[in-house]
Amino acid sequence: LGSAPLAVIALSALIIGDGLADPVGRWLGAGKSTHYTFAYFGQKSVPGSLACFFATVMASAAWGKLFALSGHYGADFDQAVFLKSAAILAGAATLAEATSPPMVDNIVVVVACSVAGFVLSESGYAPFLTKSKL
């Protein structure tokens, strides 16, 4: 996918969103009332999950705008649809991060984000997600 918009969002989810979920969760989720457990996959926190979502959306917005301004995307690129898609994919990535077993969340986050992105692209809502000029 190279610099395709879907790759930008998936990498933002992996590097920024998932990367901030743990430290923010430990820092702001110190109270047990903010913790939850899915199956037997360890404790997660609401602040960590929210950090994952919002950091993914913000990083995707920034990188998406940068790539668009530098000419990486075609004429069919729509910034508003990209931002809505980034929010949807960030939701998928956050859900995957919140419910994944320890030590495999990195791959699960990227796969969930990519599958949701391909669905949006193939449905015609955001066909530019899988395209890049390079």
CSV table of N, CA and C in Angstrom, one decimal:
chain,number,residue,atom,x,y,z
A,1,LEU,N,0.8,-1.2,0.0
A,1,LEU,CA,0.0,0.0,0.0
A,1,LEU,C,0.8,1.3,0.0
A,2,GLY,N,2.1,1.2,0.3
A,2,GLY,CA,3.0,2.3,0.3
A,2,GLY,C,2.5,3.5,1.1
A,3,SER,N,2.2,4.6,0.4
A,3,SER,CA,1.7,5.8,1.1
A,3,SER,C,0.2,6.0,0.9
A,4,ALA,N,-0.5,4.9,0.6
A,4,ALA,CA,-1.9,5.0,0.4
A,4,ALA,C,-2.6,5.5,1.8
A,5,PRO,N,-3.7,6.2,1.7
A,5,PRO,CA,-4.3,6.7,2.9
A,5,PRO,C,-4.6,5.6,4.0
A,6,LEU,N,-4.9,4.4,3.5
A,6,LEU,CA,-5.2,3.3,4.5
A,6,LEU,C,-3.9,3.0,5.2
A,7,ALA,N,-2.8,3.0,4.6
A,7,ALA,CA,-1.5,2.7,5.2
A,7,ALA,C,-1.2,3.8,6.3
A,8,VAL,N,-1.5,5.0,5.9
A,8,VAL,CA,-1.3,6.1,6.9
A,8,VAL,C,-2.1,5.9,8.1
A,9,ILE,N,-3.3,5.5,8.0
A,9,ILE,CA,-4.2,5.4,9.1
A,9,ILE,C,-3.8,4.1,9.9
A,10,ALA,N,-3.5,3.0,9.3
A,10,ALA,CA,-3.1,1.8,10.0
A,10,ALA,C,-1.8,2.0,10.7
A,11,LEU,N,-0.8,2.7,10.1
A,11,LEU,CA,0.4,2.9,10.9
A,11,LEU,C,0.2,3.9,12.0
A,12,SER,N,-0.6,4.9,11.8
A,12,SER,CA,-0.9,5.8,12.9
A,12,SER,C,-1.6,5.1,14.1
A,13,ALA,N,-2.4,4.1,13.8
A,13,ALA,CA,-3.1,3.3,14.8
A,13,ALA,C,-2.0,2.5,15.6
A,14,LEU,N,-1.1,1.9,14.8
A,14,LEU,CA,-0.1,1.0,15.4
A,14,LEU,C,0.9,1.8,16.2
A,15,ILE,N,1.5,2.9,15.6
A,15,ILE,CA,2.6,3.6,16.2
A,15,ILE,C,2.2,4.6,17.2
A,16,ILE,N,1.2,5.4,16.9
A,16,ILE,CA,0.8,6.5,17.8
A,16,ILE,C,-0.3,6.0,18.7
A,17,GLY,N,-1.4,5.5,18.2
A,17,GLY,CA,-2.6,5.1,19.0
A,17,GLY,C,-2.2,4.0,20.0
A,18,ASP,N,-1.8,2.9,19.5
A,18,ASP,CA,-1.4,1.7,20.4
A,18,ASP,C,-0.2,2.1,21.3
A,19,GLY,N,0.7,2.9,20.7
A,19,GLY,CA,1.8,3.3,21.5
A,19,GLY,C,1.5,4.1,22.7
A,20,LEU,N,0.5,5.0,22.6
A,20,LEU,CA,0.1,5.8,23.7
A,20,LEU,C,-0.9,5.2,24.7
A,21,ALA,N,-1.6,4.1,24.2
A,21,ALA,CA,-2.6,3.5,25.0
A,21,ALA,C,-2.1,3.0,26.4
A,22,ASP,N,-1.0,2.3,26.4
A,22,ASP,CA,-0.4,1.8,27.6
A,22,ASP,C,0.0,2.9,28.6
A,23,PRO,N,0.9,3.8,28.2
A,23,PRO,CA,1.4,4.8,29.2
A,23,PRO,C,0.3,5.7,29.7
A,24,VAL,N,-0.7,6.1,28.8
A,24,VAL,CA,-1.8,6.9,29.2
A,24,VAL,C,-2.7,6.1,30.2
A,25,GLY,N,-2.9,4.9,29.8
A,25,GLY,CA,-3.7,4.0,30.7
A,25,GLY,C,-3.1,3.9,32.1
A,26,ARG,N,-1.8,3.7,32.1
A,26,ARG,CA,-1.2,3.6,33.4
A,26,ARG,C,-1.2,4.9,34.2
A,27,TRP,N,-1.0,6.0,33.5
A,27,TRP,CA,-0.9,7.3,34.1
A,27,TRP,C,-2.3,7.8,34.6
A,28,LEU,N,-3.2,7.8,33.7
A,28,LEU,CA,-4.6,8.3,34.0
A,28,LEU,C,-5.5,7.3,34.5
A,29,GLY,N,-5.2,6.0,34.3
A,29,GLY,CA,-6.1,5.0,34.7
A,29,GLY,C,-5.7,4.3,36.0
A,30,ALA,N,-5.1,5.1,36.9
A,30,ALA,CA,-4.6,4.5,38.1
A,30,ALA,C,-5.7,3.9,39.0
A,31,GLY,N,-6.9,4.5,38.9
A,31,GLY,CA,-8.0,4.0,39.8
A,31,GLY,C,-8.6,2.8,39.2
A,32,LYS,N,-8.9,1.8,40.0
A,32,LYS,CA,-9.5,0.6,39.5
A,32,LYS,C,-10.9,0.8,38.9
A,33,SER,N,-11.5,1.9,39.1
A,33,SER,CA,-12.9,2.1,38.5
A,33,SER,C,-12.8,2.3,37.0
A,34,THR,N,-11.6,2.6,36.5
A,34,THR,CA,-11.5,2.9,35.1
A,34,THR,C,-10.9,1.6,34.3
A,35,HIS,N,-10.7,0.6,35.0
A,35,HIS,CA,-10.2,-0.7,34.4
A,35,HIS,C,-11.3,-1.6,34.0
A,36,TYR,N,-11.0,-2.4,32.9
A,36,TYR,CA,-11.9,-3.4,32.5
A,36,TYR,C,-11.1,-4.6,32.0
A,37,THR,N,-11.7,-5.7,31.9
A,37,THR,CA,-11.0,-6.9,31.4
A,37,THR,C,-11.9,-7.6,30.4
A,38,PHE,N,-11.3,-7.9,29.3
A,38,PHE,CA,-12.0,-8.7,28.2
A,38,PHE,C,-11.5,-10.1,28.2
A,39,ALA,N,-12.4,-11.0,28.5
A,39,ALA,CA,-12.0,-12.5,28.6
A,39,ALA,C,-10.9,-12.5,29.7
A,40,TYR,N,-9.8,-13.2,29.4
A,40,TYR,CA,-8.7,-13.3,30.3
A,40,TYR,C,-7.4,-12.6,29.7
A,41,PHE,N,-7.7,-11.5,29.0
A,41,PHE,CA,-6.6,-10.9,28.3
A,41,PHE,C,-5.9,-9.8,29.0
A,42,GLY,N,-6.0,-9.7,30.3
A,42,GLY,CA,-5.4,-8.7,31.1
A,42,GLY,C,-6.2,-7.4,31.2
A,43,GLN,N,-5.7,-6.5,32.0
A,43,GLN,CA,-6.5,-5.3,32.3
A,43,GLN,C,-6.2,-4.2,31.3
A,44,LYS,N,-7.2,-3.6,30.9
A,44,LYS,CA,-7.2,-2.4,30.0
A,44,LYS,C,-7.8,-1.2,30.8
A,45,SER,N,-7.6,0.0,30.3
A,45,SER,CA,-8.3,1.1,31.0
A,45,SER,C,-9.0,2.0,30.0
A,46,VAL,N,-10.0,2.6,30.5
A,46,VAL,CA,-10.8,3.5,29.7
A,46,VAL,C,-10.0,4.7,29.2
A,47,PRO,N,-9.1,5.4,30.0
A,47,PRO,CA,-8.3,6.4,29.5
A,47,PRO,C,-7.3,5.9,28.4
A,48,GLY,N,-6.8,4.7,28.6
A,48,GLY,CA,-5.9,4.2,27.6
A,48,GLY,C,-6.6,4.0,26.3
A,49,SER,N,-7.8,3.4,26.3
A,49,SER,CA,-8.5,3.2,25.1
A,49,SER,C,-8.9,4.5,24.4
A,50,LEU,N,-9.3,5.5,25.2
A,50,LEU,CA,-9.7,6.8,24.6
A,50,LEU,C,-8.4,7.4,24.0
A,51,ALA,N,-7.3,7.3,24.6
A,51,ALA,CA,-6.0,7.8,24.1
A,51,ALA,C,-5.7,7.1,22.8
A,52,CYS,N,-5.9,5.8,22.7
A,52,CYS,CA,-5.7,5.1,21.4
A,52,CYS,C,-6.5,5.7,20.3
A,53,PHE,N,-7.8,5.9,20.6
A,53,PHE,CA,-8.7,6.4,19.6
A,53,PHE,C,-8.4,7.8,19.1
A,54,PHE,N,-8.3,8.7,20.1
A,54,PHE,CA,-8.0,10.1,19.7
A,54,PHE,C,-6.7,10.4,19.1
A,55,ALA,N,-5.6,9.7,19.6
A,55,ALA,CA,-4.3,9.8,19.0
A,55,ALA,C,-4.3,9.3,17.6
A,56,THR,N,-5.0,8.2,17.3
A,56,THR,CA,-5.0,7.6,16.0
A,56,THR,C,-5.7,8.6,15.0
A,57,VAL,N,-6.8,9.2,15.4
A,57,VAL,CA,-7.5,10.2,14.6
A,57,VAL,C,-6.6,11.4,14.3
A,58,MET,N,-6.0,11.9,15.4
A,58,MET,CA,-5.2,13.1,15.2
A,58,MET,C,-4.0,12.9,14.4
A,59,ALA,N,-3.3,11.8,14.6
A,59,ALA,CA,-2.1,11.5,13.8
A,59,ALA,C,-2.5,11.2,12.4
A,60,SER,N,-3.6,10.5,12.1
A,60,SER,CA,-4.0,10.2,10.8
A,60,SER,C,-4.4,11.5,10.1
A,61,ALA,N,-5.0,12.4,10.8
A,61,ALA,CA,-5.4,13.7,10.1
A,61,ALA,C,-4.1,14.5,9.7
A,62,ALA,N,-3.2,14.5,10.6
A,62,ALA,CA,-1.9,15.3,10.3
A,62,ALA,C,-1.2,14.7,9.2
A,63,TRP,N,-0.9,13.3,9.3
A,63,TRP,CA,-0.2,12.7,8.2
A,63,TRP,C,-0.9,12.7,6.9
A,64,GLY,N,-2.2,12.5,6.9
A,64,GLY,CA,-3.0,12.5,5.7
A,64,GLY,C,-3.0,13.8,5.0
A,65,LYS,N,-3.1,14.9,5.8
A,65,LYS,CA,-3.0,16.3,5.2
A,65,LYS,C,-1.6,16.5,4.6
A,66,LEU,N,-0.6,16.1,5.3
A,66,LEU,CA,0.8,16.2,4.8
A,66,LEU,C,1.0,15.5,3.5
A,67,PHE,N,0.6,14.2,3.4
A,67,PHE,CA,0.7,13.5,2.2
A,67,PHE,C,-0.1,14.1,1.1
A,68,ALA,N,-1.3,14.6,1.4
A,68,ALA,CA,-2.2,15.2,0.4
A,68,ALA,C,-1.5,16.4,-0.2
A,69,LEU,N,-1.0,17.3,0.7
A,69,LEU,CA,-0.3,18.5,0.3
A,69,LEU,C,0.9,18.2,-0.5
A,70,SER,N,1.6,17.1,-0.3
A,70,SER,CA,2.8,16.8,-1.0
A,70,SER,C,2.6,16.1,-2.3
A,71,GLY,N,1.3,15.9,-2.6
A,71,GLY,CA,0.9,15.3,-3.9
A,71,GLY,C,0.9,13.8,-4.0
A,72,HIS,N,0.9,13.1,-2.9
A,72,HIS,CA,0.9,11.6,-2.9
A,72,HIS,C,-0.5,11.0,-3.3
A,73,TYR,N,-1.5,11.8,-3.2
A,73,TYR,CA,-2.9,11.3,-3.5
A,73,TYR,C,-3.4,11.9,-4.7
A,74,GLY,N,-4.3,11.1,-5.4
A,74,GLY,CA,-4.9,11.5,-6.6
A,74,GLY,C,-6.0,12.5,-6.5
A,75,ALA,N,-6.6,12.9,-7.6
A,75,ALA,CA,-7.7,13.9,-7.6
A,75,ALA,C,-8.9,13.5,-6.9
A,76,ASP,N,-9.1,12.2,-6.7
A,76,ASP,CA,-10.3,11.7,-6.0
A,76,ASP,C,-10.2,11.7,-4.5
A,77,PHE,N,-9.1,12.2,-4.0
A,77,PHE,CA,-8.9,12.2,-2.5
A,77,PHE,C,-9.8,13.3,-1.9
A,78,ASP,N,-10.5,13.0,-0.9
A,78,ASP,CA,-11.5,13.9,-0.2
A,78,ASP,C,-11.1,13.9,1.2
A,79,GLN,N,-10.6,15.1,1.7
A,79,GLN,CA,-10.1,15.2,3.1
A,79,GLN,C,-11.2,14.9,4.1
A,80,ALA,N,-12.5,15.4,3.8
A,80,ALA,CA,-13.6,15.2,4.8
A,80,ALA,C,-13.9,13.7,4.9
A,81,VAL,N,-14.0,13.0,3.8
A,81,VAL,CA,-14.2,11.6,3.8
A,81,VAL,C,-13.1,10.8,4.5
A,82,PHE,N,-11.9,11.3,4.2
A,82,PHE,CA,-10.7,10.7,4.8
A,82,PHE,C,-10.8,10.8,6.4
A,83,LEU,N,-11.2,12.0,6.9
A,83,LEU,CA,-11.3,12.2,8.3
A,83,LEU,C,-12.3,11.3,8.9
A,84,LYS,N,-13.5,11.2,8.3
A,84,LYS,CA,-14.5,10.3,8.7
A,84,LYS,C,-14.1,8.8,8.7
A,85,SER,N,-13.4,8.5,7.6
A,85,SER,CA,-12.8,7.1,7.5
A,85,SER,C,-11.8,6.9,8.6
A,86,ALA,N,-11.0,7.9,8.9
A,86,ALA,CA,-9.9,7.7,10.0
A,86,ALA,C,-10.6,7.5,11.3
A,87,ALA,N,-11.7,8.1,11.6
A,87,ALA,CA,-12.4,7.9,12.8
A,87,ALA,C,-13.0,6.5,12.9
A,88,ILE,N,-13.6,6.0,11.8
A,88,ILE,CA,-14.1,4.7,11.8
A,88,ILE,C,-13.0,3.7,12.0
A,89,LEU,N,-11.9,3.8,11.3
A,89,LEU,CA,-10.8,2.9,11.4
A,89,LEU,C,-10.1,3.0,12.7
A,90,ALA,N,-10.1,4.2,13.3
A,90,ALA,CA,-9.5,4.3,14.7
A,90,ALA,C,-10.4,3.6,15.7
A,91,GLY,N,-11.7,3.6,15.4
A,91,GLY,CA,-12.7,2.8,16.3
A,91,GLY,C,-12.4,1.4,16.2
A,92,ALA,N,-12.2,0.9,15.0
A,92,ALA,CA,-11.9,-0.5,14.8
A,92,ALA,C,-10.5,-0.9,15.5
A,93,ALA,N,-9.5,0.0,15.3
A,93,ALA,CA,-8.2,-0.3,15.9
A,93,ALA,C,-8.3,-0.3,17.4
A,94,THR,N,-9.1,0.7,18.0
A,94,THR,CA,-9.3,0.8,19.4
A,94,THR,C,-10.0,-0.4,20.0
A,95,LEU,N,-11.0,-0.9,19.3
A,95,LEU,CA,-11.7,-2.1,19.7
A,95,LEU,C,-10.8,-3.3,19.7
A,96,ALA,N,-10.0,-3.4,18.6
A,96,ALA,CA,-9.0,-4.5,18.5
A,96,ALA,C,-8.0,-4.4,19.7
A,97,GLU,N,-7.5,-3.2,19.9
A,97,GLU,CA,-6.5,-3.1,21.0
A,97,GLU,C,-7.1,-3.4,22.4
A,98,ALA,N,-8.3,-3.0,22.6
A,98,ALA,CA,-9.0,-3.2,23.9
A,98,ALA,C,-9.3,-4.7,24.1
A,99,THR,N,-9.5,-5.5,23.1
A,99,THR,CA,-9.9,-6.9,23.2
A,99,THR,C,-8.9,-7.9,22.9
A,100,SER,N,-7.7,-7.4,22.5
A,100,SER,CA,-6.7,-8.4,22.1
A,100,SER,C,-5.9,-9.0,23.2
A,101,PRO,N,-5.4,-10.2,23.0
A,101,PRO,CA,-4.5,-10.8,24.0
A,101,PRO,C,-3.2,-10.0,24.1
A,102,PRO,N,-2.5,-10.1,25.2
A,102,PRO,CA,-1.2,-9.5,25.3
A,102,PRO,C,-0.2,-10.0,24.3
A,103,MET,N,0.7,-9.2,23.9
A,103,MET,CA,1.8,-9.6,22.9
A,103,MET,C,1.3,-9.8,21.5
A,104,VAL,N,0.1,-9.7,21.2
A,104,VAL,CA,-0.4,-9.8,19.8
A,104,VAL,C,-1.2,-8.6,19.4
A,105,ASP,N,-1.3,-7.6,20.2
A,105,ASP,CA,-2.1,-6.5,19.9
A,105,ASP,C,-1.6,-5.7,18.7
A,106,ASN,N,-0.3,-5.7,18.5
A,106,ASN,CA,0.2,-4.9,17.4
A,106,ASN,C,-0.3,-5.5,16.0
A,107,ILE,N,-0.3,-6.7,15.8
A,107,ILE,CA,-0.8,-7.3,14.6
A,107,ILE,C,-2.3,-7.2,14.5
A,108,VAL,N,-3.0,-7.4,15.6
A,108,VAL,CA,-4.4,-7.4,15.6
A,108,VAL,C,-4.9,-6.0,15.3
A,109,VAL,N,-4.3,-4.9,15.8
A,109,VAL,CA,-4.6,-3.5,15.5
A,109,VAL,C,-4.5,-3.2,14.0
A,110,VAL,N,-3.4,-3.6,13.4
A,110,VAL,CA,-3.2,-3.4,12.0
A,110,VAL,C,-4.2,-4.2,11.2
A,111,VAL,N,-4.4,-5.4,11.5
A,111,VAL,CA,-5.3,-6.2,10.7
A,111,VAL,C,-6.8,-5.7,10.8
A,112,ALA,N,-7.2,-5.3,12.0
A,112,ALA,CA,-8.6,-4.8,12.2
A,112,ALA,C,-8.7,-3.5,11.4
A,113,CYS,N,-7.7,-2.6,11.5
A,113,CYS,CA,-7.8,-1.3,10.8
A,113,CYS,C,-7.8,-1.6,9.2
A,114,SER,N,-7.0,-2.5,8.8
A,114,SER,CA,-6.9,-2.8,7.3
A,114,SER,C,-8.1,-3.4,6.8
A,115,VAL,N,-8.7,-4.3,7.5
A,115,VAL,CA,-9.9,-5.0,7.1
A,115,VAL,C,-11.1,-3.9,7.0
A,116,ALA,N,-11.2,-3.1,8.0
A,116,ALA,CA,-12.2,-2.1,8.0
A,116,ALA,C,-12.0,-1.1,6.8
A,117,GLY,N,-10.7,-0.8,6.6
A,117,GLY,CA,-10.4,0.1,5.5
A,117,GLY,C,-10.7,-0.4,4.1
A,118,PHE,N,-10.4,-1.7,3.9
A,118,PHE,CA,-10.7,-2.4,2.7
A,118,PHE,C,-12.3,-2.4,2.5
A,119,VAL,N,-13.0,-2.6,3.5
A,119,VAL,CA,-14.5,-2.6,3.4
A,119,VAL,C,-15.0,-1.2,3.0
A,120,LEU,N,-14.4,-0.2,3.6
A,120,LEU,CA,-14.8,1.2,3.2
A,120,LEU,C,-14.4,1.5,1.8
A,121,SER,N,-13.3,1.0,1.4
A,121,SER,CA,-12.8,1.3,0.0
A,121,SER,C,-13.6,0.5,-1.0
A,122,GLU,N,-13.9,-0.7,-0.8
A,122,GLU,CA,-14.6,-1.6,-1.7
A,122,GLU,C,-16.1,-1.2,-1.7
A,123,SER,N,-16.6,-0.7,-0.6
A,123,SER,CA,-18.0,-0.3,-0.6
A,123,SER,C,-18.3,1.0,-1.4
A,124,GLY,N,-17.3,1.7,-1.8
A,124,GLY,CA,-17.4,2.9,-2.6
A,124,GLY,C,-17.5,4.1,-1.7
A,125,TYR,N,-17.5,4.0,-0.4
A,125,TYR,CA,-17.6,5.2,0.5
A,125,TYR,C,-16.3,6.0,0.4
A,126,ALA,N,-15.2,5.3,0.4
A,126,ALA,CA,-13.8,5.9,0.4
A,126,ALA,C,-12.9,5.1,-0.6
A,127,PRO,N,-13.2,5.1,-1.9
A,127,PRO,CA,-12.4,4.3,-2.8
A,127,PRO,C,-11.0,4.7,-2.9
A,128,PHE,N,-10.6,5.9,-2.5
A,128,PHE,CA,-9.3,6.4,-2.5
A,128,PHE,C,-8.4,5.8,-1.4
A,129,LEU,N,-9.0,5.1,-0.4
A,129,LEU,CA,-8.2,4.6,0.7
A,129,LEU,C,-7.0,3.7,0.3
A,130,THR,N,-7.2,2.9,-0.7
A,130,THR,CA,-6.2,1.9,-1.1
A,130,THR,C,-5.4,2.4,-2.3
A,131,LYS,N,-5.5,3.7,-2.7
A,131,LYS,CA,-4.8,4.2,-3.9
A,131,LYS,C,-3.7,5.2,-3.5
A,132,SER,N,-2.6,5.2,-4.2
A,132,SER,CA,-1.6,6.1,-4.1
A,132,SER,C,-1.0,6.4,-5.4
A,133,LYS,N,-0.5,7.7,-5.6
A,133,LYS,CA,0.1,8.0,-6.9
A,133,LYS,C,1.5,7.4,-7.1
A,134,LEU,N,2.1,7.1,-6.0
A,134,LEU,CA,3.5,6.6,-6.1
A,134,LEU,C,3.5,5.1,-6.3
